[in-house]
Amino acid sequence: MNLVAWHTARKMSERAALPDLDTLNHEALKALIVAQHAQILSKDEQLASRDEEIERLKMLIAKLRRMQFGRKSEKLDRQIEQLELRLDELEASRAEKIASSSATPTAAPVVNQTAKRARQPLPAHLPRETRKVLPKQEACPDCGGKLKQLGEDVSETLEYVPEHFKVIRQVRPKLACACCDKIVQAEAASRPIARGMAGPGLLAHVLVSKYCDHLPLYRQSEIYAREGVELDRSTMAEWVGGCSRLLEPLVEALRRHVMNAEKLHSDDTPVPVLAPGNGKTKTGRLWTYVRDDRPWGDQSPPAVWFAYTPDRKGEHPIAHLREFTGTLQADGYAGYEAVYEGGRVKEAACMAHVRRKFYELYEAHKSAVAKEALERIAALYAIEDEIRGRSAEERREVRNARSRPLLESLKQWFEETLGKLSMKSDTTKAIRYALGCWDALLRFCDDGHLEIDNNAAERSLRTVVLGRKNYLFCGSDTGGERAAAIYGLIGSAKLNGLNPEAYLREVLLRIADHPINRIEELLPWNLAAELAGNSRRAA
């Protein structure tokens, strides 16, 4: 099964099965037709509403830009940025929906769809690379006669090689048999986005620029224009939506790999999301789940999977971890409590969260208690530095011999200090937080596979935090889901020592024709050796 067939089967499975039409009477058939017609009208209204909002946003942005001329206003700049991002997400979502519908043979025809703009020819000043694709047959497949050239078909794709653009001309000569006039021609190579002009390198560059380097599409459009390449923001939004749909099975394979671990790191971070209709933002969440057992010498590939939710309800980690069995290393968020019920998932706490509370106290007040707590915790981390990379059994033995006595002493000191402090002081709160999760804090001493902290998850969120500072928010809930998918692929590529742009370029080059039952072959660690070889040859 290829990727198109996978998406088609998925869409078909999502549809309600039709009843046996032969068994329905006149009234039942009439009711079924009326219901189907109502569904089609509802979908058409949704598409029409989205198209109307896109056009309204375009007009509003143009109006605001005219107001901006001659009078600089930070508030106006921010409002334009918000609308640009909302427009990006709407157009990417529309492209994703259209691509999904076109892959389904029984999809209803789409009406009120915005007319497609005529594609402009690719810039003449860009260098051209011609690739001639000859048919596999050397003689006429019908009669065995000699082939002669009859003509050729030429198509062009805009490609991005790091630091410059180029145009690839794919030439497919038409050959005719000299004996029976049969025409032979090679099939056109698949493109990541059907009939799209973007090559896999350009698509990878747009995705990495948006999700790794935090450049919204309208800013990318301005950058490319300086190189003489006019790429409309709405066109790139369609590419992002198309790539997101194309990568769905790979992201699902990544999720399965992560959830098959025996130990996971988890954390979440707020993501402001534009609320449709009022121009204000609401708070969504991005959750990260990290599989990384390298600190105890395990050879399993590290990976990270992200999930987006519109809120922080405890039902979300329950759903994310429904297939996971093992130990979860996380902070003290109450939403995880239901995950730990029943014992299928064990809790391991994070010493870094304990340390952070005392660090903040010391920075603010130079507290002697906070200073001593930091020094005691530092001694635990010194031991961890010594044993990083050793076997799980050796780590467990060292921790029980050296770390456990330090932890017992730390707990005793916490309890003695608590009696000398005000019940409402910040130091008291920091100590109570540590004592409240003490058993979970000690779990790493009993299991050499565990870490002393949850820093693996926090490191995976750095890209999100940096992006939040640059572009402030996601354009929609759907945009948050797209971001989660791409963040996971980019983060996993980095964990495996790969350049995320080179990795996505290779994936997008192959995935359209790749068998769906072998999708795991495109995960970062399975392409690492090949990409490393390509990099050496290029150097």
Coordinates of C-alpha atoms in Angstrom, one line a residue:
M1 CA 0.0 0.0 0.0
N2 CA 1.4 3.4 -1.0
L3 CA 0.8 6.7 0.8
V4 CA -2.2 7.8 -1.3
A5 CA -3.9 4.4 -0.7
W6 CA -3.2 4.8 3.0
H7 CA -4.9 8.2 3.2
T8 CA -7.8 6.9 1.0
A9 CA -8.3 3.9 3.3
R10 CA -8.2 6.1 6.4
K11 CA -10.8 8.5 5.0
M12 CA -13.0 5.6 4.0
S13 CA -12.8 4.1 7.5
E14 CA -13.8 7.4 9.0
R15 CA -17.0 7.5 6.9
A16 CA -20.2 5.8 8.2
A17 CA -20.9 2.6 6.2
L18 CA -23.9 2.9 3.9
P19 CA -26.9 0.7 4.6
D20 CA -27.9 -2.0 2.1
L21 CA -29.7 0.2 -0.4
D22 CA -31.6 -2.9 -1.8
T23 CA -33.4 -3.4 1.5
L24 CA -34.6 0.3 1.9
N25 CA -38.1 1.4 1.0
H26 CA -39.0 4.6 -0.9
E27 CA -39.2 6.7 2.3
A28 CA -35.9 5.4 3.7
L29 CA -34.1 6.1 0.5
K30 CA -35.6 9.6 0.4
A31 CA -34.5 10.3 4.0
L32 CA -31.0 9.0 3.2
I33 CA -30.7 11.3 0.1
V34 CA -31.9 14.3 2.2
A35 CA -29.4 13.5 4.9
Q36 CA -26.5 13.2 2.4
H37 CA -27.5 16.4 0.7
A38 CA -27.5 18.2 4.1
Q39 CA -24.0 17.0 4.9
I40 CA -22.7 18.2 1.5
L41 CA -24.3 21.6 2.0
S42 CA -22.8 21.8 5.5
K43 CA -19.3 21.1 4.2
D44 CA -19.8 23.5 1.3
E45 CA -20.9 26.2 3.8
Q46 CA -17.8 25.5 5.9
L47 CA -15.5 25.9 2.9
A48 CA -17.3 29.0 1.8
S49 CA -17.0 30.5 5.2
R50 CA -13.2 29.7 5.3
D51 CA -12.8 31.3 1.9
E52 CA -14.7 34.4 2.9
E53 CA -12.6 34.7 6.1
I54 CA -9.4 34.4 4.0
E55 CA -10.5 37.1 1.6
R56 CA -11.6 39.3 4.5
L57 CA -8.3 38.9 6.2
K58 CA -6.4 39.8 3.0
M59 CA -8.5 43.0 2.7
L60 CA -7.9 43.9 6.3
I61 CA -4.2 43.3 6.1
A62 CA -4.0 45.5 3.0
K63 CA -6.0 48.2 4.8
L64 CA -3.7 48.1 7.9
R65 CA -0.6 48.3 5.7
R66 CA -2.0 51.4 4.1
M67 CA -2.6 52.9 7.5
Q68 CA 0.9 51.9 8.5
F69 CA 2.5 53.9 5.7
G70 CA 4.0 57.1 7.1
R71 CA 3.1 56.3 10.7
K72 CA 5.0 53.6 12.6
S73 CA 3.0 52.0 15.3
E74 CA 4.1 48.9 17.3
K75 CA 0.5 48.1 18.1
L76 CA -0.4 48.2 14.4
D77 CA 2.6 46.0 13.5
R78 CA 1.5 43.4 16.1
Q79 CA -2.0 43.4 14.7
I80 CA -0.8 42.9 11.2
E81 CA 1.5 40.0 12.4
Q82 CA -1.5 38.3 14.1
L83 CA -3.6 38.5 11.0
E84 CA -0.7 37.3 8.8
L85 CA -0.3 34.2 11.0
R86 CA -4.0 33.5 11.1
L87 CA -4.1 33.7 7.3
D88 CA -1.1 31.3 7.0
E89 CA -3.0 28.7 9.1
L90 CA -6.3 29.1 7.3
E91 CA -4.7 28.6 3.9
A92 CA -2.5 25.7 5.1
S93 CA -5.7 24.0 6.5
R94 CA -7.5 24.6 3.3
A95 CA -4.7 23.0 1.3
E96 CA -4.7 20.0 3.7
K97 CA -8.5 19.5 3.4
I98 CA -8.4 19.8 -0.4
A99 CA -5.5 17.3 -0.7
S100 CA -7.4 14.9 1.6
S101 CA -10.6 15.2 -0.5
S102 CA -8.8 14.7 -3.8
A103 CA -7.3 11.4 -2.5
T104 CA -10.8 10.1 -1.8
P105 CA -12.6 8.8 -4.9
T106 CA -16.0 9.2 -3.4
A107 CA -15.4 12.7 -2.1
A108 CA -18.2 15.2 -2.9
P109 CA -17.4 17.9 -5.3
V110 CA -16.2 21.1 -3.7
V111 CA -18.1 24.3 -4.5
N112 CA -17.4 27.9 -3.8
Q113 CA -13.7 27.2 -3.9
T114 CA -11.5 30.2 -4.5
A115 CA -10.3 30.3 -8.1
K116 CA -6.7 29.2 -8.5
R117 CA -4.3 31.9 -9.7
A118 CA -2.5 31.2 -12.9
R119 CA 1.0 30.0 -12.1
Q120 CA 3.7 32.4 -13.1
P121 CA 6.7 31.0 -15.0
L122 CA 9.7 30.3 -12.8
P123 CA 12.3 33.2 -12.8
A124 CA 14.5 33.1 -16.0
H125 CA 17.6 34.3 -14.1
L126 CA 17.8 31.2 -11.9
P127 CA 20.3 28.5 -13.0
R128 CA 18.7 25.4 -14.7
E129 CA 19.7 21.8 -14.1
T130 CA 18.3 19.5 -16.8
R131 CA 17.6 15.9 -15.9
K132 CA 16.7 13.7 -18.9
V133 CA 14.4 10.7 -18.0
L134 CA 14.5 8.0 -20.6
P135 CA 12.1 5.1 -20.8
K136 CA 13.3 1.8 -19.5
Q137 CA 12.6 0.1 -22.8
E138 CA 15.4 0.1 -25.3
A139 CA 13.2 -1.3 -28.1
C140 CA 9.5 -1.2 -28.9
P141 CA 7.6 -3.2 -26.3
D142 CA 5.1 -4.4 -29.0
C143 CA 7.2 -5.4 -31.9
G144 CA 10.8 -5.0 -30.8
G145 CA 11.5 -2.3 -33.4
K146 CA 14.0 0.5 -33.0
L147 CA 12.9 3.6 -31.2
K148 CA 13.3 7.1 -32.6
Q149 CA 12.6 10.4 -30.8
L150 CA 9.2 11.9 -31.5
G151 CA 9.3 14.9 -29.1
E152 CA 9.5 15.5 -25.4
D153 CA 7.6 16.8 -22.4
V154 CA 9.3 19.3 -20.1
S155 CA 8.3 20.2 -16.6
E156 CA 10.1 22.5 -14.1
T157 CA 10.3 22.5 -10.3
L158 CA 11.7 25.2 -8.1
E159 CA 14.4 23.7 -5.8
Y160 CA 16.4 25.1 -3.0
V161 CA 19.9 23.9 -2.4
P162 CA 21.4 25.4 0.8
E163 CA 22.1 29.1 0.2
H164 CA 20.6 29.3 -3.4
F165 CA 17.7 28.5 -5.6
K166 CA 17.8 26.6 -8.9
V167 CA 15.3 25.2 -11.4
I168 CA 15.3 21.6 -12.3
R169 CA 14.0 20.8 -15.8
Q170 CA 12.8 17.3 -16.1
V171 CA 12.8 16.3 -19.7
R172 CA 11.0 13.1 -20.8
P173 CA 11.7 12.4 -24.5
K174 CA 8.9 10.7 -26.4
L175 CA 10.2 7.8 -28.5
A176 CA 8.3 6.2 -31.4
C177 CA 8.9 2.8 -32.9
A178 CA 10.2 3.0 -36.4
C179 CA 8.2 -0.1 -37.3
C180 CA 4.8 0.2 -35.7
D181 CA 4.7 3.8 -34.5
K182 CA 4.1 2.9 -30.8
I183 CA 5.1 5.8 -28.5
V184 CA 7.2 5.1 -25.5
Q185 CA 7.9 7.6 -22.7
A186 CA 9.2 7.4 -19.1
E187 CA 6.6 8.1 -16.4
A188 CA 6.9 11.5 -14.7
A189 CA 8.7 11.4 -11.4
S190 CA 6.5 11.7 -8.3
R191 CA 6.5 15.1 -6.5
P192 CA 6.0 15.6 -2.8
I193 CA 2.9 17.7 -3.6
A194 CA 1.0 16.6 -6.7
R195 CA 1.4 19.1 -9.6
G196 CA 3.3 21.4 -7.2
M197 CA 6.2 23.4 -8.4
A198 CA 8.3 23.0 -5.2
G199 CA 11.0 20.4 -5.0
P200 CA 11.7 18.5 -1.7
G201 CA 14.7 20.7 -0.8
L202 CA 12.6 23.8 -1.0
L203 CA 9.7 22.3 1.0
A204 CA 12.2 21.1 3.6
H205 CA 13.7 24.6 3.8
V206 CA 10.3 26.3 4.2
L207 CA 9.3 23.8 7.0
V208 CA 12.6 24.2 8.9
S209 CA 12.6 27.9 8.5
K210 CA 9.0 28.1 10.0
Y211 CA 9.3 25.5 12.7
C212 CA 13.0 25.4 13.6
D213 CA 14.2 28.9 12.8
H214 CA 10.9 30.5 13.7
L215 CA 10.3 32.5 10.5
P216 CA 6.6 32.9 9.7
L217 CA 5.7 32.4 6.0
Y218 CA 5.2 36.1 5.2
R219 CA 8.7 36.9 6.4
Q220 CA 10.1 34.0 4.3
S221 CA 8.3 35.5 1.3
E222 CA 10.1 38.8 1.9
I223 CA 13.5 37.1 2.2
Y224 CA 13.0 35.1 -1.0
A225 CA 11.9 38.2 -2.9
R226 CA 15.3 39.8 -2.2
E227 CA 16.8 36.9 -4.2
G228 CA 14.5 37.6 -7.1
V229 CA 12.1 34.7 -6.4
E230 CA 8.5 35.7 -5.9
L231 CA 6.9 33.1 -3.6
D232 CA 3.5 34.2 -2.4
R233 CA 2.8 33.5 1.3
S234 CA -0.4 31.7 0.4
T235 CA 1.4 29.4 -1.9
M236 CA 3.8 28.4 0.9
A237 CA 0.9 27.9 3.2
E238 CA -0.5 25.4 0.8
W239 CA 2.8 23.6 0.7
V240 CA 2.9 23.4 4.5
G241 CA -0.6 22.0 4.6
G242 CA 0.3 19.5 1.9
C243 CA 3.5 18.4 3.6
S244 CA 1.7 18.0 6.9
R245 CA -0.8 15.6 5.4
L246 CA 2.0 13.7 3.5
L247 CA 4.0 13.2 6.7
E248 CA 1.1 11.9 8.8
P249 CA 2.0 8.2 8.6
L250 CA 5.7 9.0 9.5
V251 CA 4.6 11.0 12.5
E252 CA 2.4 8.1 13.6
A253 CA 5.4 5.7 13.2
L254 CA 7.4 8.1 15.4
R255 CA 4.7 8.0 18.1
R256 CA 4.6 4.2 18.1
H257 CA 8.4 4.1 18.6
V258 CA 8.3 6.6 21.5
M259 CA 5.5 4.8 23.2
N260 CA 7.2 1.4 23.0
A261 CA 9.9 2.7 25.5
E262 CA 10.1 1.4 29.1
K263 CA 10.8 4.9 30.4
L264 CA 9.6 8.3 29.1
H265 CA 10.3 11.9 29.9
S266 CA 7.2 14.2 29.7
D267 CA 6.5 17.9 30.0
D268 CA 4.3 20.6 28.5
T269 CA 4.4 24.3 27.7
P270 CA 1.7 26.9 27.0
V271 CA 1.2 28.1 23.4
P272 CA -0.9 31.1 22.7
V273 CA -3.3 30.4 19.9
L274 CA -5.4 32.9 18.0
A275 CA -9.1 32.5 18.8
P276 CA -11.2 32.7 15.6
G277 CA -13.4 35.7 15.2
N278 CA -12.2 38.0 17.9
G279 CA -8.5 38.5 17.2
K280 CA -7.6 37.6 20.8
T281 CA -5.5 34.6 21.9
K282 CA -6.4 31.6 24.0
T283 CA -3.9 29.2 25.6
G284 CA -3.2 25.8 24.1
R285 CA -0.6 23.3 25.2
L286 CA 2.2 21.4 23.5
W287 CA 3.1 18.2 25.2
T288 CA 6.4 16.5 24.7
Y289 CA 7.3 12.8 25.2
V290 CA 11.0 11.9 25.0
R291 CA 12.5 8.4 24.6
D292 CA 16.3 8.7 25.3
D293 CA 18.2 5.9 27.0
R294 CA 21.7 6.8 25.9
P295 CA 22.8 7.9 29.4
W296 CA 22.9 4.2 30.5
G297 CA 24.5 3.0 27.3
D298 CA 21.4 1.7 25.5
Q299 CA 21.5 1.7 21.7
S300 CA 17.8 2.3 21.1
P301 CA 17.4 5.4 18.9
P302 CA 16.3 8.5 20.8
A303 CA 13.2 10.2 19.7
V304 CA 10.6 12.8 20.7
W305 CA 6.9 13.0 19.9
F306 CA 4.8 16.1 20.4
A307 CA 1.1 16.5 20.8
Y308 CA -1.1 19.6 20.8
T309 CA -4.2 20.1 22.8
P310 CA -6.5 23.2 23.1
D311 CA -6.2 23.1 27.0
R312 CA -4.4 21.4 29.9
K313 CA -7.0 19.0 31.1
G314 CA -5.8 15.8 32.6
E315 CA -7.6 13.7 30.0
H316 CA -5.0 14.6 27.5
P317 CA -1.9 12.8 29.0
I318 CA -4.2 9.9 29.8
A319 CA -5.1 9.6 26.0
H320 CA -1.4 10.2 25.0
L321 CA -0.1 7.4 27.3
R322 CA -2.9 4.9 26.8
E323 CA -0.5 2.4 25.2
F324 CA 2.5 3.1 27.4
T325 CA 3.7 0.8 30.1
G326 CA 6.7 1.7 32.2
T327 CA 8.1 4.7 34.2
L328 CA 7.1 8.3 33.4
Q329 CA 9.5 11.0 34.5
A330 CA 7.7 14.3 34.8
D331 CA 6.9 17.3 37.1
G332 CA 4.2 17.3 39.8
Y333 CA 1.3 18.3 37.5
A334 CA -1.9 16.9 39.0
G335 CA -3.1 15.7 35.6
Y336 CA -0.6 12.8 35.7
E337 CA -2.2 11.3 38.9
A338 CA -4.8 9.5 36.9
V339 CA -2.1 8.0 34.7
Y340 CA -0.3 6.5 37.7
E341 CA -3.5 4.9 39.1
G342 CA -3.5 1.1 38.7
G343 CA 0.3 0.9 38.5
R344 CA 0.6 0.4 34.8
V345 CA 2.7 3.6 34.7
K346 CA 5.1 4.4 37.6
E347 CA 6.0 7.9 38.7
A348 CA 9.6 9.3 38.8
A349 CA 10.0 12.9 39.9
C350 CA 12.4 15.5 38.7
M351 CA 15.2 16.8 41.0
A352 CA 15.7 19.8 38.6
H353 CA 12.3 21.1 39.6
V354 CA 13.2 20.9 43.2
R355 CA 16.5 22.6 42.6
R356 CA 14.9 25.4 40.5
K357 CA 12.7 26.5 43.4
F358 CA 15.8 27.0 45.7
Y359 CA 17.8 28.6 42.9
E360 CA 15.0 31.2 42.4
L361 CA 15.0 31.8 46.2
Y362 CA 18.8 32.3 46.3
E363 CA 18.8 34.6 43.3
A364 CA 16.0 36.8 44.9
H365 CA 17.1 36.8 48.6
K366 CA 20.6 35.2 48.8
S367 CA 19.0 32.9 51.4
A368 CA 21.4 30.7 53.4
V369 CA 18.9 27.9 53.4
A370 CA 18.6 28.0 49.7
K371 CA 22.3 28.1 49.3
E372 CA 22.8 25.0 51.4
A373 CA 20.0 23.1 49.5
L374 CA 21.7 24.0 46.2
E375 CA 25.1 22.7 47.5
R376 CA 23.6 19.4 48.7
I377 CA 21.8 18.9 45.4
A378 CA 25.0 19.7 43.5
A379 CA 26.7 16.8 45.2
L380 CA 24.1 14.5 43.8
Y381 CA 24.6 15.8 40.3
A382 CA 28.4 15.4 40.6
I383 CA 27.8 11.7 41.1
E384 CA 25.5 11.6 38.0
D385 CA 28.2 13.2 35.9
E386 CA 30.6 10.4 36.9
I387 CA 28.3 7.5 36.0
R388 CA 26.7 8.9 32.8
G389 CA 27.1 6.3 30.1
R390 CA 27.7 3.3 32.4
S391 CA 25.4 0.3 32.5
A392 CA 22.1 0.5 34.3
E393 CA 23.2 -2.0 37.0
E394 CA 26.4 -0.1 37.7
R395 CA 24.5 3.2 38.0
R396 CA 22.1 1.6 40.4
E397 CA 24.9 0.3 42.6
V398 CA 26.7 3.6 42.7
R399 CA 23.5 5.5 43.5
N400 CA 22.6 3.2 46.4
A401 CA 26.1 3.4 47.8
R402 CA 26.7 7.1 47.4
S403 CA 23.5 9.0 46.4
R404 CA 21.0 7.4 48.8
P405 CA 22.9 8.5 52.0
L406 CA 23.1 12.1 50.6
L407 CA 19.3 12.0 49.9
E408 CA 18.5 10.6 53.4
S409 CA 20.6 13.4 54.9
L410 CA 18.9 16.0 52.7
K411 CA 15.5 14.8 53.8
Q412 CA 16.4 15.0 57.5
W413 CA 17.8 18.5 57.0
F414 CA 14.6 19.5 55.2
E415 CA 12.5 18.3 58.1
E416 CA 14.6 20.0 60.7
T417 CA 14.7 23.3 58.8
L418 CA 11.0 23.2 58.2
G419 CA 10.3 23.6 62.0
K420 CA 12.4 26.8 62.0
L421 CA 10.5 28.6 59.2
S422 CA 7.3 30.5 58.8
M423 CA 4.5 28.3 57.4
K424 CA 3.8 30.9 54.7
S425 CA 7.4 31.5 53.5
D426 CA 8.5 30.7 50.0
T427 CA 11.3 28.5 51.5
T428 CA 8.7 26.5 53.3
K429 CA 6.8 26.0 50.0
A430 CA 10.0 24.8 48.3
I431 CA 10.8 22.3 51.0
R432 CA 7.2 21.0 51.1
Y433 CA 7.2 20.5 47.4
A434 CA 10.3 18.3 47.7
L435 CA 9.0 16.3 50.6
G436 CA 5.6 15.9 48.9
C437 CA 7.2 13.9 46.0
W438 CA 10.0 12.3 48.0
D439 CA 9.3 8.7 47.1
A440 CA 9.2 9.5 43.4
L441 CA 12.4 11.5 43.8
L442 CA 14.2 8.5 45.2
R443 CA 13.0 6.1 42.4
F444 CA 16.1 6.8 40.3
C445 CA 18.3 5.1 43.0
D446 CA 16.4 1.8 42.6
D447 CA 16.5 1.8 38.8
G448 CA 19.6 2.6 36.8
H449 CA 17.6 3.2 33.7
L450 CA 16.1 6.3 35.2
E451 CA 17.6 9.8 35.3
I452 CA 17.8 12.2 38.3
D453 CA 15.7 14.8 36.5
N454 CA 13.4 15.4 33.6
N455 CA 15.8 17.7 31.6
A456 CA 15.5 15.5 28.5
A457 CA 11.9 16.7 28.1
E458 CA 12.8 20.3 29.0
R459 CA 15.5 20.4 26.3
S460 CA 13.0 19.2 23.7
L461 CA 10.8 22.2 24.5
R462 CA 13.6 24.8 23.8
T463 CA 12.6 25.1 20.2
V464 CA 9.0 25.8 21.1
V465 CA 10.0 28.4 23.7
L466 CA 12.3 30.2 21.2
G467 CA 9.6 30.2 18.6
R468 CA 7.1 31.6 21.1
K469 CA 9.4 34.6 21.6
N470 CA 9.7 35.2 17.9
Y471 CA 6.2 34.7 16.5
L472 CA 4.2 34.8 19.7
F473 CA 1.4 32.3 18.9
C474 CA -0.1 29.7 16.6
G475 CA -2.7 30.8 14.1
S476 CA -5.3 28.1 15.1
D477 CA -5.7 24.7 16.8
T478 CA -5.1 23.0 13.5
G479 CA -1.9 25.0 13.2
G480 CA -0.9 23.8 16.7
E481 CA -1.4 20.2 15.6
R482 CA 0.8 20.8 12.5
A483 CA 3.5 22.4 14.6
A484 CA 3.5 19.4 17.0
A485 CA 4.0 17.0 14.1
I486 CA 6.9 18.9 12.5
Y487 CA 8.5 19.6 15.9
G488 CA 8.6 15.9 16.6
L489 CA 10.3 15.1 13.3
I490 CA 12.8 18.0 13.7
G491 CA 13.5 17.2 17.3
S492 CA 14.1 13.5 16.6
A493 CA 16.4 14.3 13.7
K494 CA 18.5 16.5 16.1
L495 CA 18.6 13.8 18.8
N496 CA 20.1 11.4 16.2
G497 CA 22.7 14.0 15.1
L498 CA 21.1 14.9 11.8
N499 CA 20.6 18.2 10.1
P500 CA 16.8 18.5 10.2
E501 CA 16.6 20.2 6.8
A502 CA 18.7 17.5 5.1
Y503 CA 16.6 14.8 6.8
L504 CA 13.3 16.3 5.7
R505 CA 14.6 16.9 2.2
E506 CA 15.4 13.1 2.0
V507 CA 12.0 12.2 3.4
L508 CA 10.0 14.4 1.1
L509 CA 12.0 13.1 -1.8
R510 CA 11.0 9.5 -1.1
I511 CA 7.7 9.4 0.9
A512 CA 5.2 9.8 -1.9
D513 CA 6.2 6.5 -3.5
H514 CA 7.3 4.8 -0.3
P515 CA 5.3 1.6 0.7
I516 CA 3.2 2.4 3.8
N517 CA 4.0 -0.9 5.4
R518 CA 7.7 0.1 5.4
I519 CA 7.3 3.7 6.6
E520 CA 9.6 3.1 9.6
E521 CA 12.5 3.1 7.1
L522 CA 12.1 6.9 6.8
L523 CA 12.6 7.5 10.6
P524 CA 15.7 9.6 11.3
W525 CA 17.9 6.8 12.7
N526 CA 17.2 4.6 9.7
L527 CA 18.4 7.3 7.3
A528 CA 21.3 8.5 9.4
A529 CA 24.1 6.4 7.8
E530 CA 22.9 7.3 4.3
L531 CA 22.7 11.0 5.1
A532 CA 26.1 11.0 6.7
G533 CA 27.5 9.4 3.5
N534 CA 25.8 12.0 1.3
S535 CA 27.3 14.8 3.5
R536 CA 30.8 13.3 3.2
R537 CA 30.5 13.1 -0.6
A538 CA 29.2 16.7 -0.8
A539 CA 32.2 17.9 1.2

